[in-house]
């Protein structure tokens, strides 16, 4: 561990070790500096949110101006009082001075308190809106976006990165602005009192700038790297917690623990060096502050002896020298937080700038009724734009028909369903519903006429009744229970403690996978759609239960066009038409008997399957 902490100092530019050069070395540093051009855009994006509270923000800025002015007025009053005393003017003027000085500092405290309270309110409102926009935008993004990213990494942007922005707006924004104003005001007053002493104070400024530049060029990439590593760790944690059964079933606990330690170490190292290097800032500033104080005190004393400045001016200058370096010190200390916040904000706006699911055209229509006639004509689709997942798919489904999709894993069955429901749009060709191109139908309207039962059933946190009612939120309790009976779920529900009011966790723990599937089927039955999509809907139930479920599904599918991905022969036999897919191509189509008479892939799948007819 000691070697790991020492090794980074060997890197010539960023101070990182040879083993970490790929992640933290100069290429990463160059990449960060190239992306620093985006920081101005990120700040503009944050300002677009702050500008919504412009009136209150102006009040805050007014308080900052007033408090900064009062802070500058205090030392000046003290210097004038000292000069008056040395000149023999005491008595009443001292009483006036004390009252005035007390009022200055009381007003300074009041304005500081007001600006902090108002800024906290602005910051919380801003982050609230930003978090809401991000969450809403996530629900407008296409499915492909979520396929490319881990859930935990997305959650990190919604929580950790947003919280970073909140912390900076609450604690740092006002302090940075106040420091800039105080710095400018202090320089102005110092020049007015003594240009020579001001020039001597500025001797330390180049040293400050060089020190800050050296430090921030190394901490900037590290703060960004830490945010990225945090997102990766959150994604890994979410993945392992979701897959606990598989991890334990294959005894891979040590493997995932090692993976956690690897990611945790990357966070520790990037965080360690970011904080360690940035920790030099206050030490540097304090040293230069003391140097500036010594120069002003020594030279000022000589000037006072020669009568070039008054003692009061020197006293004021000593205080202004501290006020000159204090805002620089504050700015340096807040720079860490600012870098971290901008890195987090960049990650948030990266998602907000992701292209949303293509908007429905202005001419898109909503469907009041669906007959269910579906036609694929020369459809091509690719996930990566290079390899076709589906190629030249053409078929027709008449209203009320049951279409079964079979084929080996990766044949394109689920992708075809994704195109039908407009989770994706075809690259070439057309898909029509009742003679109308799907691209002319609003997605919301299209999907409202479909019900989905997927292979991986998902239940929300809530009661069993609420989970079934998700298919149609205005359904009555009686309709919910009737749907459960048709799906053969009513019996097992009534055996549970609480029945339909049994509270389930987000993953539906406490009931079996088969029972989860039954609830998903009940949800689809309650939706009462014109079209039904079943993706391995009965894969998690036993054969006896499947037969009972099929009775409910047959009643549901009657008069409705249904697309079924199934691997059990009993389900496939009942289909009006079977589509046989392989490698993204449609090899065969026809009824069960027609396809068996052909010497093709379907007959091989049926003959070779002792139980299932086709793998999913």
XYZ file of C-alpha atoms in Angstrom:
616
model
C 0.000 0.000 0.000
C 2.854 2.366 0.863
C 4.409 1.719 -2.524
C 1.058 2.455 -4.187
C 0.914 5.813 -2.418
C 4.508 6.761 -3.217
C 4.550 5.564 -6.811
C 2.335 8.384 -8.215
C 4.987 11.026 -7.504
C 7.170 9.425 -10.173
C 4.945 10.545 -13.011
C 6.559 13.592 -14.649
C 3.370 15.519 -15.358
C 0.454 14.345 -13.274
C 2.354 12.607 -10.507
C 0.978 9.128 -11.025
C 2.602 5.758 -11.182
C 3.564 3.710 -14.191
C 0.890 1.141 -13.511
C -1.782 3.800 -13.425
C -0.550 5.767 -16.428
C -3.295 4.435 -18.612
C -6.028 5.782 -16.345
C -4.350 8.725 -14.657
C -1.267 9.544 -16.704
C -0.507 12.266 -19.149
C -2.904 10.952 -21.836
C -5.692 11.345 -19.304
C -4.344 14.751 -18.410
C -4.316 15.786 -22.056
C -7.825 14.483 -22.493
C -8.998 16.465 -19.498
C -7.392 19.661 -20.732
C -9.009 19.139 -24.124
C -12.371 18.650 -22.451
C -11.830 21.704 -20.258
C -13.261 23.669 -23.171
C -16.587 22.166 -22.175
C -16.362 23.659 -18.697
C -17.569 27.027 -19.921
C -20.540 25.277 -21.517
C -21.169 23.420 -18.256
C -21.102 26.684 -16.287
C -23.506 28.231 -18.817
C -25.834 25.268 -18.366
C -25.781 25.701 -14.595
C -26.410 29.433 -15.032
C -29.462 28.662 -17.179
C -30.981 27.066 -14.066
C -29.844 29.815 -11.696
C -31.243 32.480 -14.049
C -34.752 31.163 -13.351
C -34.378 32.737 -9.884
C -32.792 35.900 -11.210
C -34.648 38.357 -8.958
C -33.667 36.577 -5.759
C -30.168 36.064 -7.110
C -29.848 39.822 -7.634
C -30.799 40.344 -3.981
C -28.089 37.889 -2.960
C -25.526 39.683 -5.106
C -26.605 43.009 -3.600
C -26.029 41.580 -0.107
C -22.620 40.292 -1.190
C -21.687 43.735 -2.518
C -22.868 45.395 0.681
C -21.123 42.926 3.002
C -17.895 43.191 0.979
C -18.047 46.990 1.175
C -18.667 46.895 4.924
C -15.755 44.475 5.374
C -13.499 46.982 3.600
C -14.865 49.903 5.612
C -13.917 48.438 9.025
C -10.095 48.584 8.690
C -10.318 52.075 7.172
C -12.295 53.336 10.178
C -9.729 51.792 12.507
C -6.865 53.506 10.661
C -8.620 56.879 10.835
C -9.282 56.427 14.555
C -5.629 55.614 15.251
C -4.460 58.660 13.311
C -6.938 60.887 15.165
C -5.725 59.534 18.500
C -2.063 60.092 17.640
C -2.918 63.624 16.569
C -4.462 64.231 20.002
C -8.080 64.201 18.827
C -9.845 61.839 21.286
C -12.915 62.068 23.461
C -16.121 62.392 21.505
C -14.591 61.244 18.207
C -13.715 57.912 19.839
C -17.305 57.400 20.971
C -18.537 58.140 17.452
C -15.903 55.783 16.067
C -16.922 52.909 18.374
C -20.635 53.289 17.566
C -19.935 53.538 13.838
C -17.626 50.525 13.906
C -20.205 48.489 15.852
C -22.903 49.355 13.308
C -20.580 48.404 10.423
C -19.872 44.955 11.822
C -23.514 44.339 12.840
C -24.670 45.229 9.311
C -21.894 43.082 7.883
C -23.116 40.082 9.923
C -26.745 40.722 8.925
C -26.002 40.983 5.190
C -23.828 37.859 5.368
C -26.628 35.931 7.089
C -29.214 37.084 4.539
C -27.062 36.198 1.545
C -26.397 32.717 2.954
C -30.075 32.021 3.695
C -31.230 33.231 0.274
C -28.457 31.384 -1.546
C -29.342 28.120 0.199
C -32.928 28.576 -0.981
C -31.785 29.310 -4.549
C -29.406 26.338 -4.519
C -32.050 23.904 -3.290
C -34.609 25.118 -5.846
C -32.001 24.885 -8.611
C -30.886 21.369 -7.713
C -34.521 20.294 -7.302
C -35.272 21.418 -10.863
C -32.064 19.903 -12.211
C -32.755 16.556 -10.542
C -36.340 16.579 -11.811
C -35.216 17.422 -15.359
C -32.661 14.618 -15.301
C -35.191 12.077 -14.042
C -37.784 13.164 -16.596
C -35.213 13.111 -19.398
C -34.180 9.575 -18.459
C -37.749 8.496 -19.195
C -37.589 10.133 -22.618
C -34.390 8.366 -23.657
C -34.528 5.344 -25.960
C -34.051 1.804 -24.689
C -30.662 1.709 -26.428
C -29.321 4.284 -23.936
C -30.029 1.964 -20.989
C -28.596 -1.007 -22.862
C -25.236 0.804 -23.026
C -24.981 1.750 -19.334
C -25.180 0.150 -15.933
C -28.105 1.168 -13.761
C -25.820 2.028 -10.851
C -23.739 4.361 -13.038
C -26.896 6.202 -14.097
C -28.038 6.373 -10.469
C -24.668 7.875 -9.523
C -25.332 10.811 -11.844
C -28.799 11.279 -10.394
C -27.584 11.178 -6.780
C -23.835 11.698 -6.194
C -23.194 14.152 -9.022
C -26.327 16.196 -8.323
C -25.412 16.296 -4.623
C -21.960 17.567 -5.580
C -23.550 20.474 -7.442
C -25.866 21.151 -4.495
C -22.977 21.266 -2.045
C -21.041 23.700 -4.229
C -23.979 26.040 -4.758
C -24.784 25.993 -1.042
C -21.287 26.486 0.297
C -18.965 27.737 -2.406
C -20.789 29.924 -4.936
C -21.301 32.892 -2.607
C -17.867 32.525 -1.068
C -16.209 32.574 -4.492
C -18.142 35.659 -5.622
C -17.572 37.398 -2.301
C -13.850 36.619 -2.474
C -13.603 38.113 -5.970
C -15.391 41.304 -4.878
C -13.353 41.580 -1.687
C -10.159 41.084 -3.662
C -11.063 43.787 -6.192
C -12.221 46.202 -3.496
C -9.154 45.591 -1.344
C -6.799 46.300 -4.249
C -8.654 49.537 -4.991
C -8.463 50.786 -1.400
C -4.814 49.746 -1.071
C -3.897 51.676 -4.221
C -5.702 54.718 -2.851
C -3.895 54.531 0.503
C -0.372 53.747 -0.751
C 0.569 52.642 -4.300
C 4.091 51.720 -3.111
C 2.913 49.347 -0.374
C 0.358 47.913 -2.801
C 3.126 47.172 -5.279
C 5.118 45.394 -2.562
C 2.038 43.314 -1.658
C 1.753 42.215 -5.296
C 5.233 40.675 -5.150
C 3.690 37.421 -3.885
C 0.947 37.282 -6.545
C 3.066 35.654 -9.308
C 4.159 33.004 -6.798
C 0.510 32.357 -5.915
C -0.497 32.064 -9.559
C 2.340 29.682 -10.399
C 1.612 27.533 -7.355
C -2.114 27.407 -8.094
C -1.502 26.534 -11.730
C 0.863 23.717 -10.821
C -1.639 22.265 -8.352
C -4.873 22.621 -10.326
C -3.396 21.124 -13.509
C -2.880 17.947 -11.497
C -6.046 17.917 -9.401
C -8.526 18.659 -12.234
C -8.129 15.300 -14.037
C -8.074 13.477 -10.704
C -11.396 14.937 -9.532
C -12.983 13.970 -12.854
C -11.484 10.501 -12.607
C -12.835 10.120 -9.084
C -16.364 10.951 -10.243
C -16.097 8.432 -13.074
C -14.716 5.753 -10.737
C -17.537 6.436 -8.285
C -20.077 5.842 -11.043
C -18.384 2.580 -12.009
C -18.348 1.392 -8.404
C -22.050 2.205 -7.957
C -22.832 0.258 -11.123
C -20.792 -2.706 -9.900
C -22.494 -2.660 -6.482
C -25.966 -2.493 -8.057
C -25.092 -5.360 -10.387
C -23.737 -7.620 -7.650
C -26.617 -6.937 -5.285
C -29.104 -7.768 -8.047
C -27.207 -10.961 -8.912
C -26.692 -12.339 -5.406
C -28.418 -15.638 -6.198
C -26.153 -16.293 -9.189
C -23.036 -15.220 -7.273
C -23.797 -17.608 -4.416
C -24.961 -20.397 -6.731
C -21.586 -20.366 -8.531
C -19.558 -19.574 -5.366
C -18.129 -16.407 -6.894
C -18.110 -14.344 -3.685
C -14.318 -14.010 -3.646
C -14.305 -12.963 -7.298
C -16.795 -10.127 -6.813
C -15.085 -9.038 -3.580
C -11.814 -8.785 -5.515
C -13.627 -6.769 -8.206
C -14.999 -4.442 -5.544
C -11.566 -3.920 -3.983
C -10.072 -3.142 -7.385
C -12.660 -0.427 -8.082
C -12.564 0.837 -4.505
C -8.772 1.161 -4.722
C -9.075 3.272 -7.875
C -11.432 5.640 -6.025
C -9.089 5.742 -3.041
C -6.027 6.570 -5.158
C -7.695 9.227 -7.304
C -9.360 10.754 -4.223
C -6.151 10.553 -2.195
C -4.021 12.353 -4.735
C -6.722 14.900 -5.559
C -7.044 15.842 -1.890
C -3.343 15.474 -1.069
C -2.169 17.684 -3.916
C -4.936 20.234 -3.378
C -4.035 20.192 0.339
C -0.867 22.086 -0.608
C -3.020 25.114 -1.456
C -3.731 26.416 2.073
C -0.106 25.740 3.104
C 1.132 27.680 0.086
C -1.281 30.541 0.708
C -0.462 30.798 4.417
C 3.265 30.918 3.685
C 2.861 33.614 1.045
C 0.453 35.486 3.324
C 3.082 35.622 6.071
C 5.700 36.729 3.546
C 3.442 39.549 2.349
C 2.726 40.595 5.946
C 6.443 40.736 6.736
C 7.178 42.849 3.657
C 4.381 45.335 4.392
C 5.253 45.587 8.113
C 8.989 46.045 7.500
C 8.825 48.496 4.607
C 5.782 50.286 6.082
C 7.654 50.859 9.333
C 10.548 52.491 7.468
C 8.134 54.690 5.511
C 6.340 55.735 8.738
C 9.647 56.693 10.376
C 10.387 58.936 7.419
C 6.875 60.404 7.556
C 5.812 59.097 4.145
C 2.786 57.254 5.573
C 0.886 57.436 8.840
C 0.730 54.722 11.478
C -3.001 54.378 10.797
C -2.287 53.653 7.134
C 0.174 50.913 8.101
C -2.357 49.348 10.491
C -5.014 49.470 7.779
C -2.563 48.101 5.231
C -1.651 45.140 7.441
C -5.340 44.277 7.694
C -5.916 44.857 3.983
C -2.922 42.658 3.201
C -4.633 39.856 5.087
C -7.884 40.672 3.290
C -5.970 40.564 0.019
C -4.548 37.086 0.614
C -7.592 35.724 2.472
C -9.895 35.774 -0.592
C -7.082 34.226 -2.640
C -6.825 31.539 0.015
C -10.611 31.072 0.011
C -10.655 30.835 -3.769
C -7.882 28.258 -3.658
C -9.660 26.206 -0.994
C -12.947 26.329 -2.888
C -11.245 25.385 -6.139
C -11.255 21.707 -5.101
C -14.998 21.769 -4.566
C -15.533 23.714 -7.766
C -13.504 21.214 -9.815
C -15.424 18.304 -8.319
C -18.779 20.015 -8.889
C -17.975 20.855 -12.515
C -16.881 17.260 -13.096
C -20.203 16.088 -11.649
C -22.158 18.688 -13.605
C -20.497 17.582 -16.847
C -21.703 14.038 -16.187
C -25.238 15.286 -15.482
C -25.399 17.428 -18.614
C -23.939 14.594 -20.690
C -27.148 12.702 -19.947
C -29.371 15.760 -20.394
C -27.777 16.349 -23.792
C -28.342 12.743 -24.883
C -30.734 12.662 -27.795
C -34.187 11.742 -26.568
C -36.267 9.087 -28.235
C -37.119 10.597 -31.620
C -40.170 12.770 -31.244
C -43.353 11.806 -32.987
C -43.879 13.849 -36.112
C -46.496 16.573 -36.055
C -48.651 14.472 -38.359
C -48.530 11.455 -36.009
C -51.928 10.195 -34.997
C -53.431 8.545 -31.954
C -55.331 5.308 -32.440
C -58.848 4.970 -31.121
C -59.196 1.372 -32.272
C -56.826 -1.312 -33.564
C -57.823 -4.226 -35.785
C -54.399 -5.814 -35.478
C -53.218 -6.290 -39.086
C -49.401 -6.149 -38.983
C -47.077 -6.148 -41.999
C -43.273 -6.182 -42.112
C -41.848 -5.252 -45.536
C -38.115 -5.661 -46.179
C -37.142 -4.655 -42.640
C -33.452 -4.262 -41.741
C -32.150 -3.290 -38.314
C -28.736 -3.022 -36.656
C -27.862 -2.052 -33.090
C -24.357 -0.845 -33.917
C -24.889 0.379 -37.472
C -22.541 -2.270 -38.837
C -23.892 -5.792 -38.285
C -27.505 -6.483 -39.208
C -29.484 -7.987 -36.332
C -32.485 -8.360 -38.651
C -32.171 -8.551 -42.444
C -34.937 -8.418 -45.042
C -37.781 -9.484 -42.752
C -41.151 -9.651 -44.536
C -44.398 -11.217 -43.281
C -48.032 -10.401 -42.565
C -50.183 -11.038 -39.513
C -53.938 -10.881 -39.956
C -56.204 -9.441 -37.250
C -56.718 -11.921 -34.437
C -53.904 -14.251 -35.479
C -51.428 -15.749 -33.046
C -47.881 -15.481 -34.401
C -45.182 -17.613 -32.768
C -41.500 -16.683 -33.089
C -38.976 -19.512 -32.792
C -35.280 -19.860 -33.400
C -31.958 -20.213 -31.608
C -30.515 -17.615 -29.247
C -29.574 -14.430 -31.082
C -31.918 -15.143 -33.977
C -33.613 -11.736 -33.587
C -36.922 -12.712 -31.971
C -36.856 -10.127 -29.164
C -35.495 -7.487 -31.555
C -38.469 -8.042 -33.851
C -40.810 -7.446 -30.898
C -38.827 -4.311 -30.034
C -39.413 -2.952 -33.549
C -43.112 -3.782 -33.385
C -43.493 -1.803 -30.150
C -41.252 1.026 -31.484
C -38.575 0.653 -28.841
C -36.454 0.886 -31.980
C -37.177 2.037 -35.535
C -36.056 0.013 -38.582
C -33.017 1.156 -40.570
C -34.699 0.116 -43.804
C -38.111 -1.150 -44.808
C -41.460 -0.461 -43.204
C -43.759 -1.826 -40.528
C -47.480 -1.089 -40.767
C -50.394 -1.556 -38.398
C -53.810 -1.638 -40.058
C -52.149 -0.206 -43.162
C -50.625 2.731 -41.298
C -46.838 3.037 -40.966
C -45.757 2.738 -37.333
C -43.650 5.894 -37.684
C -46.883 7.858 -38.187
C -48.413 6.549 -34.941
C -47.622 8.127 -31.605
C -45.593 5.753 -29.459
C -47.767 6.363 -26.428
C -50.903 5.563 -28.402
C -49.363 2.483 -30.030
C -48.164 1.004 -26.751
C -51.429 1.775 -24.989
C -53.059 -0.803 -27.272
C -50.442 -3.436 -26.424
C -49.847 -5.521 -23.333
C -46.460 -7.062 -22.596
C -45.533 -10.140 -20.607
C -41.759 -10.389 -20.671
C -39.392 -13.211 -19.818
C -37.951 -11.279 -16.884
C -41.016 -10.307 -14.889
C -40.634 -7.082 -12.938
C -42.659 -6.067 -9.906
C -42.682 -2.649 -8.271
C -42.553 -1.947 -4.572
C -46.158 -1.983 -3.405
C -49.056 -4.317 -2.848
C -49.944 -7.219 -5.114
C -53.136 -5.375 -6.024
C -51.185 -2.277 -7.069
C -48.805 -4.358 -9.179
C -51.664 -5.974 -11.098
C -53.457 -2.628 -11.408
C -50.378 -1.211 -13.124
C -51.874 -2.639 -16.314
C -54.844 -0.252 -15.993
C -54.742 2.277 -13.182
C -58.491 2.957 -13.173
C -59.436 -0.722 -12.730
C -61.678 -1.634 -9.813
C -60.741 -4.145 -7.149
C -63.183 -6.625 -8.664
C -61.547 -6.280 -12.094
C -58.110 -6.787 -10.549
C -59.223 -9.987 -8.861
C -60.949 -11.239 -12.028
C -57.727 -10.738 -13.995
C -55.831 -12.659 -11.309
C -58.315 -15.532 -11.568
C -57.912 -15.707 -15.368
C -54.129 -15.834 -14.907
C -54.509 -18.560 -12.260
C -52.915 -16.262 -9.662
C -55.903 -15.771 -7.372
C -55.427 -19.030 -5.462
C -51.807 -18.472 -4.461
C -52.510 -14.793 -3.678
C -55.213 -15.728 -1.188
C -52.832 -18.150 0.516
C -50.374 -15.316 1.197
C -50.606 -13.330 4.415
C -52.460 -10.152 3.509
C -53.742 -11.503 0.211
C -53.999 -8.778 -2.409
C -52.704 -6.250 0.143
C -49.457 -8.185 0.629
C -46.608 -5.681 0.335
C -43.860 -6.669 -2.100
C -40.360 -5.248 -2.325
C -39.031 -3.774 -5.560
C -37.780 -7.150 -6.837
C -40.817 -9.075 -5.633
C -38.825 -11.039 -3.057
C -40.947 -13.320 -0.895
C -42.714 -15.018 -3.807
C -41.375 -17.429 -6.408
C -40.314 -16.557 -9.945
C -43.299 -18.460 -11.291
C -45.658 -16.474 -9.067
C -44.092 -13.240 -10.275
C -44.802 -14.358 -13.829
C -48.423 -15.102 -12.964
C -48.821 -11.566 -11.601
C -47.284 -10.168 -14.796
C -49.773 -12.148 -16.865
C -52.637 -10.896 -14.685
C -51.394 -7.353 -15.285
C -51.519 -7.920 -19.059
C -54.985 -9.457 -18.869
C -56.247 -6.430 -16.910
C -54.887 -4.067 -19.582
C -57.334 -5.669 -22.060
C -55.227 -4.722 -25.108
C -55.915 -5.011 -28.836
C -52.501 -6.659 -29.260
C -50.618 -8.990 -26.941
C -46.833 -9.507 -26.737
C -45.651 -12.608 -24.861
C -41.876 -13.001 -24.567
C -41.328 -16.393 -22.916
C -44.363 -15.595 -20.765
C -44.654 -19.125 -19.360
C -40.958 -19.967 -19.094
C -40.965 -19.742 -15.290
C -43.994 -21.906 -14.515
C -44.416 -25.638 -14.415
C -46.270 -27.579 -17.101
C -49.442 -28.047 -15.050
C -49.654 -24.354 -14.198
C -48.862 -23.474 -17.809
C -51.901 -25.405 -19.017
C -54.143 -23.423 -16.656
C -52.515 -20.168 -17.698
C -53.014 -21.024 -21.363
C -56.738 -21.247 -20.760
C -56.756 -17.668 -19.512
C -54.444 -16.523 -22.296
C -56.561 -18.192 -24.962
C -59.565 -16.228 -23.743
C -57.475 -13.062 -23.712
C -56.000 -13.632 -27.191
C -59.331 -14.402 -28.814
C -59.940 -11.678 -31.411
C -56.587 -10.048 -30.684
C -53.360 -10.227 -32.665
C -50.713 -11.909 -30.524
C -46.972 -12.292 -30.936
C -45.518 -15.078 -28.822
C -41.890 -16.009 -28.249
C -42.115 -19.500 -26.806
C -39.999 -22.595 -26.455
C -42.660 -25.117 -25.467
C -44.230 -27.203 -28.184
C -47.733 -26.870 -26.749
C -47.651 -23.098 -27.147
C -46.222 -23.265 -30.652
C -48.814 -25.790 -31.886
C -51.617 -23.360 -31.079
C -50.152 -20.602 -33.259
C -51.872 -19.640 -36.527
C -48.454 -18.931 -38.020
C -44.923 -19.696 -36.954
C -41.956 -17.524 -37.961
C -38.630 -19.358 -37.908
C -35.672 -16.987 -37.448
C -31.947 -17.670 -37.586
C -29.089 -15.199 -37.677
C -31.493 -12.293 -38.180
C -33.129 -13.828 -41.279
C -36.622 -15.243 -41.685
C -36.004 -18.799 -42.892
C -39.509 -20.272 -42.739
C -43.083 -19.342 -41.972
C -46.284 -21.324 -41.841
C -48.402 -23.448 -39.517
C -46.965 -26.197 -37.337
C -48.051 -28.935 -39.752
C -46.816 -27.042 -42.828
C -43.378 -26.483 -41.338
C -43.046 -30.111 -40.192
C -43.590 -31.231 -43.775
C -40.683 -29.065 -44.856
C -37.142 -30.279 -44.361
C -35.864 -27.228 -42.550
C -34.740 -25.683 -39.278
C -38.171 -25.925 -37.642
C -38.444 -29.696 -38.067
C -34.891 -30.025 -36.691
C -35.793 -27.956 -33.643
C -38.905 -30.004 -32.985
C -37.206 -33.359 -33.494
C -34.173 -32.397 -31.448
C -36.104 -31.002 -28.497
C -37.063 -33.433 -25.809
C -39.049 -30.699 -24.038
C -38.594 -27.277 -25.598
C -39.102 -26.810 -29.270
C -36.703 -23.918 -29.619
C -34.222 -22.192 -27.489
C -34.803 -18.617 -26.555
